[in-house]
Short mmCIF file of C-alpha atoms in Angstrom, two decimals:
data_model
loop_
_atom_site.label_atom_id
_atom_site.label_comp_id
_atom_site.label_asym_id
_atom_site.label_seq_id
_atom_site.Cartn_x
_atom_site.Cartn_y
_atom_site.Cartn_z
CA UNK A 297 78.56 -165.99 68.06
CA UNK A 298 81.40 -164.82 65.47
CA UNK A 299 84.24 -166.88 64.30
CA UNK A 300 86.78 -166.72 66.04
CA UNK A 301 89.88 -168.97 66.35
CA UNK A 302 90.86 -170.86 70.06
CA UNK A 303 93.64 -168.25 70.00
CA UNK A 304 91.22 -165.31 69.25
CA UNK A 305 92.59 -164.34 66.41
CA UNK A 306 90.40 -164.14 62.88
CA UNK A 307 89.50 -167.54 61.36
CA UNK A 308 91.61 -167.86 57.98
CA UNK A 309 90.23 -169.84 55.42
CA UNK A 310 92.84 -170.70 52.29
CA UNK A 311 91.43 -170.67 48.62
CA UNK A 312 93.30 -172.72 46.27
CA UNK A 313 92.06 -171.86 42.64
CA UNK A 314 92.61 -171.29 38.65
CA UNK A 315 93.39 -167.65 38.57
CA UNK A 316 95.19 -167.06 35.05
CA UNK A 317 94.95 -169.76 32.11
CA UNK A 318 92.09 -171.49 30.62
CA UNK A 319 90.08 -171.72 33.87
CA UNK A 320 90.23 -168.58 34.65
CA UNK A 321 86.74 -167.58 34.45
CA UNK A 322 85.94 -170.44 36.95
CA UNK A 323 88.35 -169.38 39.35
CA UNK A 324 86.55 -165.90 39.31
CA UNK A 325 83.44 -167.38 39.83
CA UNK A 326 84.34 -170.08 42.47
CA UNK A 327 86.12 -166.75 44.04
CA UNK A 328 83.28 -164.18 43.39
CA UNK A 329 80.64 -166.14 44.67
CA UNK A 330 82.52 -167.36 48.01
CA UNK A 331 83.46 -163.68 48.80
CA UNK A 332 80.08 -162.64 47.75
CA UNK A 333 78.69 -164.82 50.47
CA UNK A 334 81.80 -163.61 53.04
CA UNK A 335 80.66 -159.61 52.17
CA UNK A 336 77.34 -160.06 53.02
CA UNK A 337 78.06 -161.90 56.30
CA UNK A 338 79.44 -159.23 57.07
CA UNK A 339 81.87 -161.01 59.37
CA UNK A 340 85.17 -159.09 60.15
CA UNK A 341 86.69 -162.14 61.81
CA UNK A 342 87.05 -163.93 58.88
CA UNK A 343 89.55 -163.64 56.11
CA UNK A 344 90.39 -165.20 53.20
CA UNK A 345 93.55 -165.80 51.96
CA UNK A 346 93.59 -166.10 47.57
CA UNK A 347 96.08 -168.34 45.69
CA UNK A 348 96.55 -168.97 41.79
CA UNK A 349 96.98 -172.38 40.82
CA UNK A 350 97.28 -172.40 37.63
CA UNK A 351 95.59 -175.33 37.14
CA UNK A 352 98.84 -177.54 37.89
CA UNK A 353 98.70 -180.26 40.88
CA UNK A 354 102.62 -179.66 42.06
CA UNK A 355 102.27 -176.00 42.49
CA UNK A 356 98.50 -176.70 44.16
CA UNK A 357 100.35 -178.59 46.89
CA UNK A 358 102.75 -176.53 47.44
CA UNK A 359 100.23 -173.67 47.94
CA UNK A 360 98.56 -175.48 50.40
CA UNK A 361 101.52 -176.72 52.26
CA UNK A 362 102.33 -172.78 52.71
CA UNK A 363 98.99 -171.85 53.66
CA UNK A 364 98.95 -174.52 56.31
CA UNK A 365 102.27 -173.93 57.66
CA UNK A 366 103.27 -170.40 56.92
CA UNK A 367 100.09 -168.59 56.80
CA UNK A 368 98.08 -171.28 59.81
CA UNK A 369 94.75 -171.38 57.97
CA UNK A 370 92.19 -172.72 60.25
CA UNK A 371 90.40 -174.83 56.33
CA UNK A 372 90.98 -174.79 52.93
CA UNK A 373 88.69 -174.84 49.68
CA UNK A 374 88.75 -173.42 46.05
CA UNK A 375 90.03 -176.11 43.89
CA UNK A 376 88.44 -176.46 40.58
CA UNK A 377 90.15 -179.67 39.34
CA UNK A 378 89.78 -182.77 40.18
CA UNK A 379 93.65 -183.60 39.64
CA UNK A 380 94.35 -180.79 41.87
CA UNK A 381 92.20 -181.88 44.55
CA UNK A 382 93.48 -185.58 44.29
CA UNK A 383 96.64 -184.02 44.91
CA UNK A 384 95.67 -181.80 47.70
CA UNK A 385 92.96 -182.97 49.32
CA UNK A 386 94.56 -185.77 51.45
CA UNK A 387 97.69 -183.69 51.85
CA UNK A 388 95.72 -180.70 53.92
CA UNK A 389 93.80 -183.49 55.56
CA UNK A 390 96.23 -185.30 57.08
CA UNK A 391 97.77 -182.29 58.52
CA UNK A 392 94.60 -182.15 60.13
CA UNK A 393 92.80 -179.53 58.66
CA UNK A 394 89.15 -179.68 56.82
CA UNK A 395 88.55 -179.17 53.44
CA UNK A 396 85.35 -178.05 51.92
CA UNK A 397 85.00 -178.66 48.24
CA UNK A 398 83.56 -176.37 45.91
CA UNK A 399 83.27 -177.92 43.15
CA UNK A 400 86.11 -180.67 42.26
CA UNK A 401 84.10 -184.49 43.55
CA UNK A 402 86.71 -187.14 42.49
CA UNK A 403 85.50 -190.65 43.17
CA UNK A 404 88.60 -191.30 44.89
CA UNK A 405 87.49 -188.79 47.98
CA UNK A 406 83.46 -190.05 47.69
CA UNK A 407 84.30 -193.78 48.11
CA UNK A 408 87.09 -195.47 50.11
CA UNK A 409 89.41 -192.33 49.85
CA UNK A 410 86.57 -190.63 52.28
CA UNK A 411 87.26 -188.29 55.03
CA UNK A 412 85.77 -187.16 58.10
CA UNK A 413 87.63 -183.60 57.32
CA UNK A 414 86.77 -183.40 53.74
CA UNK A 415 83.53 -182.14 52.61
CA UNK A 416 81.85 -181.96 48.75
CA UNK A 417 79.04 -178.84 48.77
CA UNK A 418 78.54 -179.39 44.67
CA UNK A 419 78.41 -182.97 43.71
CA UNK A 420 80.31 -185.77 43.09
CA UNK A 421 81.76 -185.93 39.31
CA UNK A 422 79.36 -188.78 38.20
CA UNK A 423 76.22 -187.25 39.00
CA UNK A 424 75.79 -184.80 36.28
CA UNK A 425 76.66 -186.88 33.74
CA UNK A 426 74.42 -189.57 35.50
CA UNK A 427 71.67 -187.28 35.12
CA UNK A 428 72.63 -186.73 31.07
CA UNK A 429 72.80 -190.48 31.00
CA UNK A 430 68.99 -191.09 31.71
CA UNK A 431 67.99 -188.05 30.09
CA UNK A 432 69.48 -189.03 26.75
CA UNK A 433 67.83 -192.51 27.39
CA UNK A 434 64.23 -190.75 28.15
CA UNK A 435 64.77 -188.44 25.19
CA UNK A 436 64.65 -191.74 23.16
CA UNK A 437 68.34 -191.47 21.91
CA UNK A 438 69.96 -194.99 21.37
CA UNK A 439 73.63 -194.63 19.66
CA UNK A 440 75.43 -191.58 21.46
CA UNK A 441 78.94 -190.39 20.62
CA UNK A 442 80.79 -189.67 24.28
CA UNK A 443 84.18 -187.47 24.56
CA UNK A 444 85.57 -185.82 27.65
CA UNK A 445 89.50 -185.18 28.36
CA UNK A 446 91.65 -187.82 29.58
CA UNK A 447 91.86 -186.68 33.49
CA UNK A 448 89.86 -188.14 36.78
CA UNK A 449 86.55 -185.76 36.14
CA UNK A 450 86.53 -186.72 32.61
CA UNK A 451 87.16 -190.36 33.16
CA UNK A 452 84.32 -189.51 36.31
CA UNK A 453 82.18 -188.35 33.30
CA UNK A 454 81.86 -191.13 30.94
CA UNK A 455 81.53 -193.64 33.75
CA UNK A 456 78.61 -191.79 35.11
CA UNK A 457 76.77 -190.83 31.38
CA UNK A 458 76.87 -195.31 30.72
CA UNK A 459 76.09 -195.75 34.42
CA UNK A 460 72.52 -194.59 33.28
CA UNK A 461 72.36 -194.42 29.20
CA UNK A 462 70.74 -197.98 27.98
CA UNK A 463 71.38 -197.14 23.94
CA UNK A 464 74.74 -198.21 22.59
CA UNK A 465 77.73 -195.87 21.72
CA UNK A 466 78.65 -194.50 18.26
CA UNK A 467 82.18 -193.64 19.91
CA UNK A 468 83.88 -192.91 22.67
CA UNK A 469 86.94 -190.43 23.22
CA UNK A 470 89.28 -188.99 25.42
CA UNK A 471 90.43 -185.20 24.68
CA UNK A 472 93.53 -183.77 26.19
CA UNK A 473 93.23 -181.53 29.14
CA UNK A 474 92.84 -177.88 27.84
CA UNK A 475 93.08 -178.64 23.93
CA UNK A 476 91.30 -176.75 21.74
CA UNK A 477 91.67 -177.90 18.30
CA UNK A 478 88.60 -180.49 17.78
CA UNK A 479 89.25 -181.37 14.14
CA UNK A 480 89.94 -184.83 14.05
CA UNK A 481 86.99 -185.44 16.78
CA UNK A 482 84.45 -183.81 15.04
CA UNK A 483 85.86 -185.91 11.65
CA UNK A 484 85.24 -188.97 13.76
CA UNK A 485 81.52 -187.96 15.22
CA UNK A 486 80.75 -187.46 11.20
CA UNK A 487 81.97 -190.81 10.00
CA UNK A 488 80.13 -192.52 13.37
CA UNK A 489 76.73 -192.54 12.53
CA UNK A 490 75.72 -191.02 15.83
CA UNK A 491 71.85 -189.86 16.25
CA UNK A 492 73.55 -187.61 19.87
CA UNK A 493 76.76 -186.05 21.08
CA UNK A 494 77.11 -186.24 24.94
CA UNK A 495 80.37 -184.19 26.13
CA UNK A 496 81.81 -183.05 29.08
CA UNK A 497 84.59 -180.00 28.08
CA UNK A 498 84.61 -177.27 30.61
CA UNK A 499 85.45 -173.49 30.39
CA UNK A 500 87.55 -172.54 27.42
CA UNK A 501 87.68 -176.25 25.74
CA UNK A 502 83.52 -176.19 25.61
CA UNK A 503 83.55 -173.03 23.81
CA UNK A 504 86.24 -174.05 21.78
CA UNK A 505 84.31 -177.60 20.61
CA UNK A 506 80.89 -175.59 20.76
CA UNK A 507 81.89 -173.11 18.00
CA UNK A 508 84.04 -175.69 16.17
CA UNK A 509 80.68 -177.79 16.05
CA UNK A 510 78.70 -175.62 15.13
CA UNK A 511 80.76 -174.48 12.30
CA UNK A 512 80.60 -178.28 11.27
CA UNK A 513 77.55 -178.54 9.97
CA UNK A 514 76.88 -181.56 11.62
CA UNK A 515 73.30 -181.17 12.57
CA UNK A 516 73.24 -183.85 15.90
CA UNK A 517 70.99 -183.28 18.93
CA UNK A 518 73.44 -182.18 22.02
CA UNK A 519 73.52 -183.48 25.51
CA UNK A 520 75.60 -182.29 28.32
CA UNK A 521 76.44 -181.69 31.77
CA UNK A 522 75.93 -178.20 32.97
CA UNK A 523 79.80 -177.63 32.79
CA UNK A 524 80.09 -177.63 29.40
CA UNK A 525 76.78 -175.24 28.74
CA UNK A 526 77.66 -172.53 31.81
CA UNK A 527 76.65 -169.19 32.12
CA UNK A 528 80.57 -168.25 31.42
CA UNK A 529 80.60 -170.33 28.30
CA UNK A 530 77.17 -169.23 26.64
CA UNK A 531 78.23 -166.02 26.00
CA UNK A 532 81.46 -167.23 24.15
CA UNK A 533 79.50 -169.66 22.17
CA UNK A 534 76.43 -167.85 21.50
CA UNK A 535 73.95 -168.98 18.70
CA UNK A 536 75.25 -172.62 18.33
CA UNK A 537 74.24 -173.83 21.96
CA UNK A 538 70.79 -172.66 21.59
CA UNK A 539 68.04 -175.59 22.56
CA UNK A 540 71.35 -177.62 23.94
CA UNK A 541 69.78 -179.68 27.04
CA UNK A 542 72.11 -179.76 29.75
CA UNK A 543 71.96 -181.35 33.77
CA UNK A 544 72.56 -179.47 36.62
CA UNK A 545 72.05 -179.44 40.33
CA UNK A 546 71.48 -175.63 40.22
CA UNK A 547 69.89 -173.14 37.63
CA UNK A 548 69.20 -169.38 38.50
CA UNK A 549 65.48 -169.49 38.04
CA UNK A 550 65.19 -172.38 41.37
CA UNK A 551 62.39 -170.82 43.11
CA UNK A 552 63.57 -170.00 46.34
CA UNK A 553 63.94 -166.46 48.30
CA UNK A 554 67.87 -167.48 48.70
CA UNK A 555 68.81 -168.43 44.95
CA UNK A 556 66.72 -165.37 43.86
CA UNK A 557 68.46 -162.77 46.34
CA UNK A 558 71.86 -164.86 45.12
CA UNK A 559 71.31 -163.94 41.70
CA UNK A 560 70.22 -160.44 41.85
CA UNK A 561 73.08 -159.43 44.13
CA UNK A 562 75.86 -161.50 42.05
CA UNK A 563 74.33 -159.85 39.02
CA UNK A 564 74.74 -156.57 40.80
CA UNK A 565 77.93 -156.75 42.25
CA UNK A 566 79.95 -158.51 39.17
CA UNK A 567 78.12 -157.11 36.29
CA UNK A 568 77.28 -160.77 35.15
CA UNK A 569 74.53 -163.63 35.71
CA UNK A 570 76.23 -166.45 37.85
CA UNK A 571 77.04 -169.91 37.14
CA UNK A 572 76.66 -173.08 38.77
CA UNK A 573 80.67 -173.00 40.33
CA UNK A 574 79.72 -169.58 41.72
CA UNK A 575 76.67 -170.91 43.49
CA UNK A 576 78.29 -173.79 44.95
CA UNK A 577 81.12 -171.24 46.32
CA UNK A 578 78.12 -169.58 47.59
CA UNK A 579 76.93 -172.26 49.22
CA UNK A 580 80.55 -173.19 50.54
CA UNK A 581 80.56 -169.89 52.18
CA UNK A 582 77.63 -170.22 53.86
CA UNK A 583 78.14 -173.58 54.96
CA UNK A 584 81.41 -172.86 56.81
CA UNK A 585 80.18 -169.77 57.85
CA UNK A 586 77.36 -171.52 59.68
CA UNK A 587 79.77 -174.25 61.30
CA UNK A 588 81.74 -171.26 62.36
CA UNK A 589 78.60 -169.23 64.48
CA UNK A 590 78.41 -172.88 66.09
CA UNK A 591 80.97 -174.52 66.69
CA UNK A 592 85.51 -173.65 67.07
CA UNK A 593 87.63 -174.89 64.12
CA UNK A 594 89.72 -176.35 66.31
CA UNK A 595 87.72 -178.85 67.92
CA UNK A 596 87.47 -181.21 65.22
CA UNK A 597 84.58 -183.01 66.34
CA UNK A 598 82.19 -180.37 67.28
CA UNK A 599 83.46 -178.86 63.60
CA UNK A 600 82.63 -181.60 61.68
CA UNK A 601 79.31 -181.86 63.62
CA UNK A 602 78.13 -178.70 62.53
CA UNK A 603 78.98 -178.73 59.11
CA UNK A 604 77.00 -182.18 59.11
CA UNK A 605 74.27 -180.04 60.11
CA UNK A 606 74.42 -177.74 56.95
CA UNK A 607 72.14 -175.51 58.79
CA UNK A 608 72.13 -172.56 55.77
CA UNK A 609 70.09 -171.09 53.26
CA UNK A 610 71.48 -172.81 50.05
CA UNK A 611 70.68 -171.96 46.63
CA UNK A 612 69.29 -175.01 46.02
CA UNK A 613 66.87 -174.80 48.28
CA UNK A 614 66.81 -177.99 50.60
CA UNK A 615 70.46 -179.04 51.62
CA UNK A 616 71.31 -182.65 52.84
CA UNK A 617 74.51 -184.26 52.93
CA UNK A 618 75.21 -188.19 52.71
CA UNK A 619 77.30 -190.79 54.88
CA UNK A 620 80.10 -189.47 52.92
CA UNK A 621 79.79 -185.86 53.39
CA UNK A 622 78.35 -185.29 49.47
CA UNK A 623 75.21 -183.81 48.49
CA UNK A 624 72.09 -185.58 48.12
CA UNK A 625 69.97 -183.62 45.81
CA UNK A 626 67.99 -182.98 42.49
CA UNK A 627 69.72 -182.78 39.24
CA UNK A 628 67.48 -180.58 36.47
CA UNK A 629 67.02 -180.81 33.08
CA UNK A 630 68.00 -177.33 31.63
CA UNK A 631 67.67 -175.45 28.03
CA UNK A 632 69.76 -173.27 26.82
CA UNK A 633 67.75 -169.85 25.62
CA UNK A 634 68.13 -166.24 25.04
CA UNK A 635 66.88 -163.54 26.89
CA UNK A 636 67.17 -160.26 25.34
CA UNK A 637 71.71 -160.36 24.41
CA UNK A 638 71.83 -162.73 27.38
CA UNK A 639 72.34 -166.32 26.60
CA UNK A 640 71.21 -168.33 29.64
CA UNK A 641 69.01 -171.87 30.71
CA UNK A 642 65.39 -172.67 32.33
CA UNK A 643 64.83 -175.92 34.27
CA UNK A 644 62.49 -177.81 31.74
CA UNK A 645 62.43 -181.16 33.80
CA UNK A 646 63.91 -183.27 36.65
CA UNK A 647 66.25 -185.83 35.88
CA UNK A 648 66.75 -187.67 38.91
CA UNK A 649 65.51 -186.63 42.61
CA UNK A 650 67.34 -186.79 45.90
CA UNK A 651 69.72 -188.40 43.83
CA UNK A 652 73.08 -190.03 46.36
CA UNK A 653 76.43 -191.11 44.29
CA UNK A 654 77.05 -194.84 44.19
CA UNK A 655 80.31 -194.68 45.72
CA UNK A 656 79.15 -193.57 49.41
CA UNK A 657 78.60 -197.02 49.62
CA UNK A 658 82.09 -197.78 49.78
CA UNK A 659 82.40 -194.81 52.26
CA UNK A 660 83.10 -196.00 56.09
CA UNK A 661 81.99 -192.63 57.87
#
């Protein structure tokens, strides 16, 4: 059956994402991947309709106040941040549209703050960091140094790394949002005593720290989330994230016919190996595109149904979502190598399997 609104008209979906500034590169992959996934359908009744948010939450609403009411899109996704999507999120929901997130979890929208019209298809922001939590305590590291910037994923971040590290903390530190002079943090990791360094910096603040570090001299094992070792930051950073062990809930060599055809045809079409935020666009795509062949946006109910379903071929192989509409899934162990000029990861280990956020709990779907 293809998509196709009550009114017959094309089903427009709105993307809200970080276009220009130091997200950029997300953006393009959270965009890439979803219209990767939208080419190959090779549905014309869908359309997508592309705003830049520049990473700021006022203009975000906005955006998605005109895309509801001016340009009557039928669901909206795209937002990176989670202060962006604490800002939109409930707005577009209570004007009674979904949302399907492609990256941004806050635990706001995975506990209480639930929705029956808002789905997560990449996590919710604890998990990684719950998964670099127990790694760093099976690794046998017992006084870590912890930093991530002072806004809801970073607050997300730390929470979830002592939710499952048992050692004690050299220090603890909130950046601001999109600095990128690390001096006087890196000062303070020397002076700690620290035997690790767990942080959670994505896109241009990772490579920033990363090459900062590594000009340092400070000689600490590395722990992170995926964010801060991505496919768009390696490149930057180069050299100094080599043998970094990061978590992730996606890594380009899963064996599965999907994630493989994902890869090559990203790879071909963009010039560049995917990240994690493209693959979970991917996966967005898919997901409302298989909603879509079942059920009308309109009828909420029968909408929501389907996507509960999540009856795709995800890059992750098996895909299951929780009471609160949030993944329940594997996180990895990755390494960062090199392969030929490319700077990339392998999966070296599982951190923690079919692995549900705490707050779903609290969730009364």
């Amino acid at each position: 059956m293809a998509a196709m609104a009550e009114d017959g008209n094309a089903i427009k979906i709105g993307m809200i994402t970080t276009l220009t500034g130091g997200g950029a590169g997300i953006g393009a992959d959270i965009r890439d991947g979803f219209m990767l996934a939208i080419d190959q359908a090779g549905n014309e009744n869908v359309e997508v309709v592309i705003v830049d948010d520049q990473r700021q939450p006022d203009l975000a609403v906005q955006l998605s106040d005109k895309l509801i009411q001016s340009d009557k899109v039928d669901l909206l996704t795209g937002i990176i941040w989670s202060n962006l999507a604490l800002a939109v999120v409930p707005s577009a929901t209570a004007q009674g549209k979904f949302y399907v997130s492609p990256n941004a979890g806050p635990t706001q929208l995975a506990g209480r703050g639930c929705h029956e019209k808002y789905f997560n298809v990449a996590w919710q922001n604890d998990n990684l960091h719950e998964a670099a939590g127990a790694y760093t305590t099976s690794a046998g590291y017992q006084n870590a140094f912890i930093l991530a910037p002072n806004y809801p994923a970073g607050q997300d971040a730390l929470t979830g790394f002592k939710r499952m590290y048992e050692g004690e903390l050299a220090g603890e530190l909130y950046t601001r949002l999109g600095q990128t002079d690390y001096a006087a943090e890196i000062a303070q990791i020397r002076a700690s005593g620290a035997d690790s360094i767990f942080f959670f910096l994505p896109g241009g603040m990772g490579i920033s720290f990363l090459k900062q570090y590594a000009d340092s001299g400070i000689d600490l094992p590395v722990v992170g989330p995926a964010f801060s070792f991505d496919q768009g930051i390696l490149q930057a950073v180069g050299d100094a994230a080599l043998g970094v062990k990061n978590t992730s809930q996606w890594s380009k060599d899963i064996d599965n016919p999907t994630n493989k055809a994902f890869v090559e045809s990203f790879e071909a079409a963009f010039g560049r190996l995917p990240s994690l935020y493209a693959s979970q666009s991917f996966d967005s795509a898919n997901l409302i595109l298989s909603a879509l062949s079942k059920a009308d946006v309109q009828d909420a109910d029968a909408f929501r149904a389907a996507l509960l379903e999540a009856d795709f071929s995800s890059t992750r192989g098996d895909f299951e979502f929780g009471n609160n509409q949030h993944p329940i899934q594997d996180i990895y162990v990755r390494e960062v190598i090199q392969e030929g000029e490319v700077f990339t990861n392998r999966i070296v280990g599982t951190s923690l399997t079919d692995h549900q956020d705490v707050y779903a709990s609290e969730c009364g779907l």
